[in-house]
mmCIF file of C-alpha atoms in Angstrom:
data_model
loop_
_atom_site.group_PDB
_atom_site.id
_atom_site.type_symbol
_atom_site.label_atom_id
_atom_site.label_comp_id
_atom_site.label_asym_id
_atom_site.label_seq_id
_atom_site.Cartn_x
_atom_site.Cartn_y
_atom_site.Cartn_z
ATOM 1 C CA UNK A 12 -36.999 -50.927 52.538
ATOM 2 C CA UNK A 13 -35.846 -47.465 53.547
ATOM 3 C CA UNK A 14 -34.428 -45.152 50.881
ATOM 4 C CA UNK A 15 -30.958 -45.712 52.367
ATOM 5 C CA UNK A 16 -31.405 -49.479 51.989
ATOM 6 C CA UNK A 17 -32.536 -48.994 48.368
ATOM 7 C CA UNK A 18 -29.450 -46.860 47.761
ATOM 8 C CA UNK A 19 -27.152 -49.624 49.097
ATOM 9 C CA UNK A 20 -29.052 -52.226 47.061
ATOM 10 C CA UNK A 21 -28.608 -50.240 43.809
ATOM 11 C CA UNK A 22 -24.957 -49.592 44.677
ATOM 12 C CA UNK A 23 -24.508 -53.332 45.257
ATOM 13 C CA UNK A 24 -25.965 -54.136 41.802
ATOM 14 C CA UNK A 25 -23.749 -51.493 40.163
ATOM 15 C CA UNK A 26 -20.538 -52.704 41.850
ATOM 16 C CA UNK A 27 -21.312 -56.383 41.200
ATOM 17 C CA UNK A 28 -22.022 -55.766 37.512
ATOM 18 C CA UNK A 29 -18.991 -53.484 37.062
ATOM 19 C CA UNK A 30 -16.786 -56.076 38.808
ATOM 20 C CA UNK A 31 -17.936 -58.926 36.580
ATOM 21 C CA UNK A 32 -17.590 -56.883 33.376
ATOM 22 C CA UNK A 33 -14.105 -55.765 34.439
ATOM 23 C CA UNK A 34 -13.035 -59.378 35.144
ATOM 24 C CA UNK A 35 -14.396 -60.497 31.777
ATOM 25 C CA UNK A 36 -12.488 -57.806 29.903
ATOM 26 C CA UNK A 37 -9.326 -58.736 31.831
ATOM 27 C CA UNK A 38 -9.818 -62.444 31.043
ATOM 28 C CA UNK A 39 -9.900 -61.947 27.261
ATOM 29 C CA UNK A 40 -6.549 -60.123 27.164
ATOM 30 C CA UNK A 41 -4.222 -61.003 24.276
ATOM 31 C CA UNK A 42 -1.800 -63.803 25.109
ATOM 32 C CA UNK A 43 0.624 -66.293 23.634
ATOM 33 C CA UNK A 44 0.726 -68.826 26.443
ATOM 34 C CA UNK A 45 -1.409 -69.415 29.539
ATOM 35 C CA UNK A 46 1.473 -68.230 31.732
ATOM 36 C CA UNK A 47 1.790 -65.036 29.667
ATOM 37 C CA UNK A 48 -1.987 -64.526 29.882
ATOM 38 C CA UNK A 49 -1.819 -64.578 33.697
ATOM 39 C CA UNK A 50 1.099 -62.145 33.720
ATOM 40 C CA UNK A 51 -0.779 -59.719 31.448
ATOM 41 C CA UNK A 52 -3.999 -60.191 33.421
ATOM 42 C CA UNK A 53 -2.514 -59.645 36.876
ATOM 43 C CA UNK A 54 -0.956 -56.363 35.770
ATOM 44 C CA UNK A 55 -4.020 -55.159 33.845
ATOM 45 C CA UNK A 56 -6.134 -52.241 35.044
ATOM 46 C CA UNK A 57 -9.541 -53.967 34.507
ATOM 47 C CA UNK A 58 -8.575 -56.831 36.835
ATOM 48 C CA UNK A 59 -7.740 -54.430 39.652
ATOM 49 C CA UNK A 60 -10.851 -52.331 38.965
ATOM 50 C CA UNK A 61 -12.791 -55.593 39.348
ATOM 51 C CA UNK A 62 -11.053 -56.480 42.618
ATOM 52 C CA UNK A 63 -11.737 -52.979 44.029
ATOM 53 C CA UNK A 64 -15.407 -53.263 42.938
ATOM 54 C CA UNK A 65 -15.791 -56.612 44.729
ATOM 55 C CA UNK A 66 -14.111 -55.331 47.911
ATOM 56 C CA UNK A 67 -16.402 -52.289 47.965
ATOM 57 C CA UNK A 68 -19.363 -54.547 47.197
ATOM 58 C CA UNK A 69 -18.538 -56.596 50.297
ATOM 59 C CA UNK A 70 -18.728 -53.460 52.477
ATOM 60 C CA UNK A 71 -21.932 -52.264 50.752
ATOM 61 C CA UNK A 72 -23.492 -55.728 51.243
ATOM 62 C CA UNK A 73 -22.722 -55.583 54.978
ATOM 63 C CA UNK A 74 -24.181 -52.050 55.103
ATOM 64 C CA UNK A 75 -27.357 -53.316 53.398
ATOM 65 C CA UNK A 76 -27.596 -56.265 55.799
ATOM 66 C CA UNK A 77 -27.335 -53.875 58.748
ATOM 67 C CA UNK A 78 -30.607 -52.314 57.516
ATOM 68 C CA UNK A 79 -32.605 -55.301 56.210
ATOM 69 C CA UNK A 80 -32.797 -59.023 57.150
ATOM 70 C CA UNK A 81 -30.528 -61.406 55.198
ATOM 71 C CA UNK A 82 -33.545 -63.052 53.533
ATOM 72 C CA UNK A 83 -34.719 -59.714 52.091
ATOM 73 C CA UNK A 84 -31.149 -58.936 50.998
ATOM 74 C CA UNK A 85 -30.921 -62.295 49.177
ATOM 75 C CA UNK A 86 -34.383 -61.771 47.671
ATOM 76 C CA UNK A 87 -33.591 -58.371 46.122
ATOM 77 C CA UNK A 88 -29.955 -59.312 45.406
ATOM 78 C CA UNK A 89 -30.953 -62.169 43.098
ATOM 79 C CA UNK A 90 -31.671 -59.617 40.338
ATOM 80 C CA UNK A 91 -27.875 -59.305 39.810
ATOM 81 C CA UNK A 92 -28.092 -62.416 37.602
ATOM 82 C CA UNK A 93 -30.392 -60.567 35.176
ATOM 83 C CA UNK A 94 -28.367 -57.345 35.206
ATOM 84 C CA UNK A 95 -25.025 -59.119 34.522
ATOM 85 C CA UNK A 96 -26.648 -61.110 31.680
ATOM 86 C CA UNK A 97 -28.064 -57.967 30.008
ATOM 87 C CA UNK A 98 -24.808 -56.036 30.565
ATOM 88 C CA UNK A 99 -22.845 -58.927 28.982
ATOM 89 C CA UNK A 100 -25.020 -58.670 25.881
ATOM 90 C CA UNK A 101 -24.659 -54.888 25.685
ATOM 91 C CA UNK A 102 -20.909 -54.726 26.267
ATOM 92 C CA UNK A 103 -19.589 -57.986 24.811
ATOM 93 C CA UNK A 104 -22.442 -58.824 22.404
ATOM 94 C CA UNK A 105 -23.161 -62.099 24.205
ATOM 95 C CA UNK A 106 -25.946 -64.187 22.693
ATOM 96 C CA UNK A 107 -29.269 -63.919 24.528
ATOM 97 C CA UNK A 108 -31.406 -66.698 23.057
ATOM 98 C CA UNK A 109 -34.641 -68.157 24.502
ATOM 99 C CA UNK A 110 -32.884 -70.915 26.447
ATOM 100 C CA UNK A 111 -30.464 -68.459 28.073
ATOM 101 C CA UNK A 112 -33.305 -66.100 29.016
ATOM 102 C CA UNK A 113 -35.269 -69.038 30.466
ATOM 103 C CA UNK A 114 -32.195 -70.216 32.398
ATOM 104 C CA UNK A 115 -31.541 -66.687 33.635
ATOM 105 C CA UNK A 116 -35.056 -66.278 35.065
ATOM 106 C CA UNK A 117 -35.159 -69.784 36.594
ATOM 107 C CA UNK A 118 -31.843 -69.158 38.396
ATOM 108 C CA UNK A 119 -32.894 -65.660 39.519
ATOM 109 C CA UNK A 120 -36.191 -66.921 40.972
ATOM 110 C CA UNK A 121 -34.401 -69.979 42.390
ATOM 111 C CA UNK A 122 -31.813 -67.846 44.220
ATOM 112 C CA UNK A 123 -34.561 -65.514 45.489
ATOM 113 C CA UNK A 124 -36.557 -68.473 46.886
ATOM 114 C CA UNK A 125 -33.553 -70.347 48.276
ATOM 115 C CA UNK A 126 -32.201 -67.261 50.023
ATOM 116 C CA UNK A 127 -35.389 -65.359 50.745
ATOM 117 C CA UNK A 128 -37.407 -68.110 52.417
ATOM 118 C CA UNK A 129 -35.076 -69.670 54.948
ATOM 119 C CA UNK A 130 -36.954 -71.631 57.586
ATOM 120 C CA UNK B 12 -10.112 -79.934 25.117
ATOM 121 C CA UNK B 13 -13.689 -79.697 23.825
ATOM 122 C CA UNK B 14 -15.786 -76.744 24.996
ATOM 123 C CA UNK B 15 -18.208 -79.085 26.757
ATOM 124 C CA UNK B 16 -15.409 -80.750 28.721
ATOM 125 C CA UNK B 17 -13.843 -77.365 29.546
ATOM 126 C CA UNK B 18 -17.160 -76.122 30.984
ATOM 127 C CA UNK B 19 -17.935 -79.306 32.961
ATOM 128 C CA UNK B 20 -14.475 -79.380 34.591
ATOM 129 C CA UNK B 21 -14.444 -75.586 35.077
ATOM 130 C CA UNK B 22 -17.869 -75.202 36.660
ATOM 131 C CA UNK B 23 -17.355 -78.396 38.680
ATOM 132 C CA UNK B 24 -14.113 -77.006 40.140
ATOM 133 C CA UNK B 25 -15.732 -73.609 40.742
ATOM 134 C CA UNK B 26 -18.601 -75.273 42.620
ATOM 135 C CA UNK B 27 -16.171 -77.246 44.793
ATOM 136 C CA UNK B 28 -14.059 -74.182 45.667
ATOM 137 C CA UNK B 29 -17.130 -72.000 46.379
ATOM 138 C CA UNK B 30 -18.635 -74.710 48.580
ATOM 139 C CA UNK B 31 -15.314 -75.211 50.394
ATOM 140 C CA UNK B 32 -15.265 -71.472 51.183
ATOM 141 C CA UNK B 33 -18.776 -71.401 52.632
ATOM 142 C CA UNK B 34 -18.407 -74.624 54.629
ATOM 143 C CA UNK B 35 -15.018 -73.482 55.996
ATOM 144 C CA UNK B 36 -16.486 -70.152 57.109
ATOM 145 C CA UNK B 37 -19.291 -71.998 58.860
ATOM 146 C CA UNK B 38 -16.891 -74.369 60.633
ATOM 147 C CA UNK B 39 -14.525 -71.544 61.612
ATOM 148 C CA UNK B 40 -17.319 -69.465 63.148
ATOM 149 C CA UNK B 41 -19.017 -72.456 64.797
ATOM 150 C CA UNK B 42 -15.762 -73.070 66.619
ATOM 151 C CA UNK B 43 -15.551 -69.415 67.697
ATOM 152 C CA UNK B 44 -19.086 -69.468 69.072
ATOM 153 C CA UNK B 45 -21.706 -66.735 68.828
ATOM 154 C CA UNK B 46 -20.430 -63.398 67.526
ATOM 155 C CA UNK B 47 -19.264 -60.863 70.070
ATOM 156 C CA UNK B 48 -17.611 -57.610 68.999
ATOM 157 C CA UNK B 49 -14.382 -58.468 70.788
ATOM 158 C CA UNK B 50 -10.827 -59.137 69.682
ATOM 159 C CA UNK B 51 -11.080 -62.548 71.370
ATOM 160 C CA UNK B 52 -13.814 -63.580 68.944
ATOM 161 C CA UNK B 53 -11.887 -62.314 65.894
ATOM 162 C CA UNK B 54 -8.785 -64.084 67.236
ATOM 163 C CA UNK B 55 -10.732 -67.341 67.540
ATOM 164 C CA UNK B 56 -11.866 -67.020 63.902
ATOM 165 C CA UNK B 57 -8.520 -65.997 62.420
ATOM 166 C CA UNK B 58 -6.517 -68.631 64.228
ATOM 167 C CA UNK B 59 -8.972 -71.398 63.495
ATOM 168 C CA UNK B 60 -7.486 -73.725 60.856
ATOM 169 C CA UNK B 61 -10.787 -73.713 58.932
ATOM 170 C CA UNK B 62 -10.358 -70.065 57.980
ATOM 171 C CA UNK B 63 -7.490 -71.179 55.723
ATOM 172 C CA UNK B 64 -9.928 -73.529 53.987
ATOM 173 C CA UNK B 65 -11.934 -70.419 53.118
ATOM 174 C CA UNK B 66 -8.818 -68.617 51.853
ATOM 175 C CA UNK B 67 -7.856 -71.625 49.676
ATOM 176 C CA UNK B 68 -11.461 -71.696 48.413
ATOM 177 C CA UNK B 69 -11.332 -68.012 47.444
ATOM 178 C CA UNK B 70 -7.976 -68.322 45.646
ATOM 179 C CA UNK B 71 -9.114 -71.497 43.864
ATOM 180 C CA UNK B 72 -12.376 -69.838 42.784
ATOM 181 C CA UNK B 73 -10.517 -66.813 41.446
ATOM 182 C CA UNK B 74 -8.111 -68.889 39.331
ATOM 183 C CA UNK B 75 -10.928 -71.130 38.069
ATOM 184 C CA UNK B 76 -13.227 -68.181 37.318
ATOM 185 C CA UNK B 77 -10.587 -66.223 35.356
ATOM 186 C CA UNK B 78 -9.824 -69.395 33.373
ATOM 187 C CA UNK B 79 -13.518 -69.998 32.623
ATOM 188 C CA UNK B 80 -14.049 -66.387 31.516
ATOM 189 C CA UNK B 81 -11.396 -66.813 28.798
ATOM 190 C CA UNK B 82 -14.076 -68.603 26.764
ATOM 191 C CA UNK B 83 -17.335 -68.407 28.718
ATOM 192 C CA UNK B 84 -19.733 -65.468 28.256
ATOM 193 C CA UNK B 85 -19.881 -63.646 31.600
ATOM 194 C CA UNK B 86 -23.718 -63.387 31.852
ATOM 195 C CA UNK B 87 -24.562 -67.103 31.614
ATOM 196 C CA UNK B 88 -21.378 -68.064 33.499
ATOM 197 C CA UNK B 89 -22.306 -65.844 36.445
ATOM 198 C CA UNK B 90 -25.816 -67.324 36.423
ATOM 199 C CA UNK B 91 -24.421 -70.884 36.326
ATOM 200 C CA UNK B 92 -22.028 -70.148 39.221
ATOM 201 C CA UNK B 93 -25.118 -70.100 41.478
ATOM 202 C CA UNK B 94 -25.029 -73.904 41.485
ATOM 203 C CA UNK B 95 -23.048 -73.249 44.659
ATOM 204 C CA UNK B 96 -26.325 -72.279 46.373
ATOM 205 C CA UNK B 97 -27.665 -75.791 45.757
ATOM 206 C CA UNK B 98 -24.565 -77.599 47.070
ATOM 207 C CA UNK B 99 -24.343 -75.365 50.145
ATOM 208 C CA UNK B 100 -28.047 -76.001 50.918
ATOM 209 C CA UNK B 101 -27.481 -79.753 50.515
ATOM 210 C CA UNK B 102 -24.481 -79.727 52.880
ATOM 211 C CA UNK B 103 -26.335 -77.551 55.400
ATOM 212 C CA UNK B 104 -28.998 -80.266 55.619
ATOM 213 C CA UNK B 105 -26.787 -83.367 55.411
ATOM 214 C CA UNK B 106 -23.859 -82.192 57.500
ATOM 215 C CA UNK B 107 -25.064 -79.344 59.714
ATOM 216 C CA UNK B 108 -28.568 -80.765 60.267
ATOM 217 C CA UNK B 109 -30.324 -77.540 59.208
ATOM 218 C CA UNK B 110 -33.898 -77.617 57.945
ATOM 219 C CA UNK B 111 -35.029 -76.287 54.577
ATOM 220 C CA UNK B 112 -38.392 -74.700 53.859
ATOM 221 C CA UNK B 113 -40.423 -76.017 50.897
ATOM 222 C CA UNK B 114 -39.671 -72.716 49.128
ATOM 223 C CA UNK B 115 -35.914 -73.286 49.510
ATOM 224 C CA UNK B 116 -36.198 -76.778 48.021
ATOM 225 C CA UNK B 117 -38.225 -75.335 45.122
ATOM 226 C CA UNK B 118 -35.568 -72.610 44.714
ATOM 227 C CA UNK B 119 -32.780 -75.218 44.523
ATOM 228 C CA UNK B 120 -34.740 -77.169 41.891
ATOM 229 C CA UNK B 121 -35.305 -74.002 39.830
ATOM 230 C CA UNK B 122 -31.554 -73.232 39.910
ATOM 231 C CA UNK B 123 -30.774 -76.740 38.614
ATOM 232 C CA UNK B 124 -33.495 -76.309 35.940
ATOM 233 C CA UNK B 125 -31.980 -72.971 34.923
ATOM 234 C CA UNK B 126 -28.511 -74.484 34.559
ATOM 235 C CA UNK B 127 -29.971 -77.260 32.360
ATOM 236 C CA UNK B 128 -31.492 -74.515 30.132
ATOM 237 C CA UNK B 129 -28.121 -72.719 29.900
ATOM 238 C CA UNK B 130 -26.320 -75.935 28.942
ATOM 239 C CA UNK B 131 -29.001 -76.687 26.300
ATOM 240 C CA UNK B 132 -28.335 -73.277 24.753
ATOM 241 C CA UNK B 133 -24.607 -74.119 24.602
ATOM 242 C CA UNK B 134 -25.304 -77.531 23.036
ATOM 243 C CA UNK B 135 -27.539 -75.957 20.357
ATOM 244 C CA UNK B 136 -24.877 -73.454 19.369
ATOM 245 C CA UNK B 137 -21.834 -75.696 19.638
ATOM 246 C CA UNK B 138 -19.654 -75.155 16.566
ATOM 247 C CA UNK B 139 -19.377 -78.240 14.313
ATOM 248 C CA UNK B 140 -16.244 -80.343 14.954
ATOM 249 C CA UNK B 141 -13.207 -79.097 13.030
ATOM 250 C CA UNK B 142 -12.291 -81.077 9.901
ATOM 251 C CA UNK B 143 -8.746 -82.302 10.118
ATOM 252 C CA UNK B 144 -6.787 -81.743 6.929
#
């Protein structure tokens, strides 16, 4: 991969992780009823930060795919699963036990193989 | 609703919406033919009824995902959302007649294995049922 492709790849990981963390923090907003929760959520800053991150990620993903084949993009993109899991532990103190770590790696390798080795 | 039930319904719905999106995109673009950088091609895609299937899929996924995240930890939930890859591969073979490499089949099996591991972790840490007073 060229250094420009690596830059887009790292930017993709950053935006994806930031988007997911933003959505999570929007989803746990204080609420009395489910309806109230949605009202609070839809007007919360984190939700819109998340939406902007995902829109930018879409553009960055297309930019990456203009430089590398889809299979390589899928292969290197699978690492997002690991990064979001670690970020969730760091920011929200999510449990990271053996079974979750095993599941995380199986899914990461699975996505890399399923996307990276299309016939 | 028990946590287990909440997760099964939630991730099931998420998988259906995500799959609907991907399949709709495929059908919309198949109808439009091979990509050409023309307004005619974009027109074909945007006025194809299937594109609305993709829009419904996206909106459904968003609502389901934000509901799941109320309780679900984001790391494992994001990992589990990749079940979509398995269903889309299955439909691409069964419905679109595409061929999978052995590596892709292995990948799909690993994803399913990973989701089983994640659900085992949830089962191990499930809080004991509440005593009713």
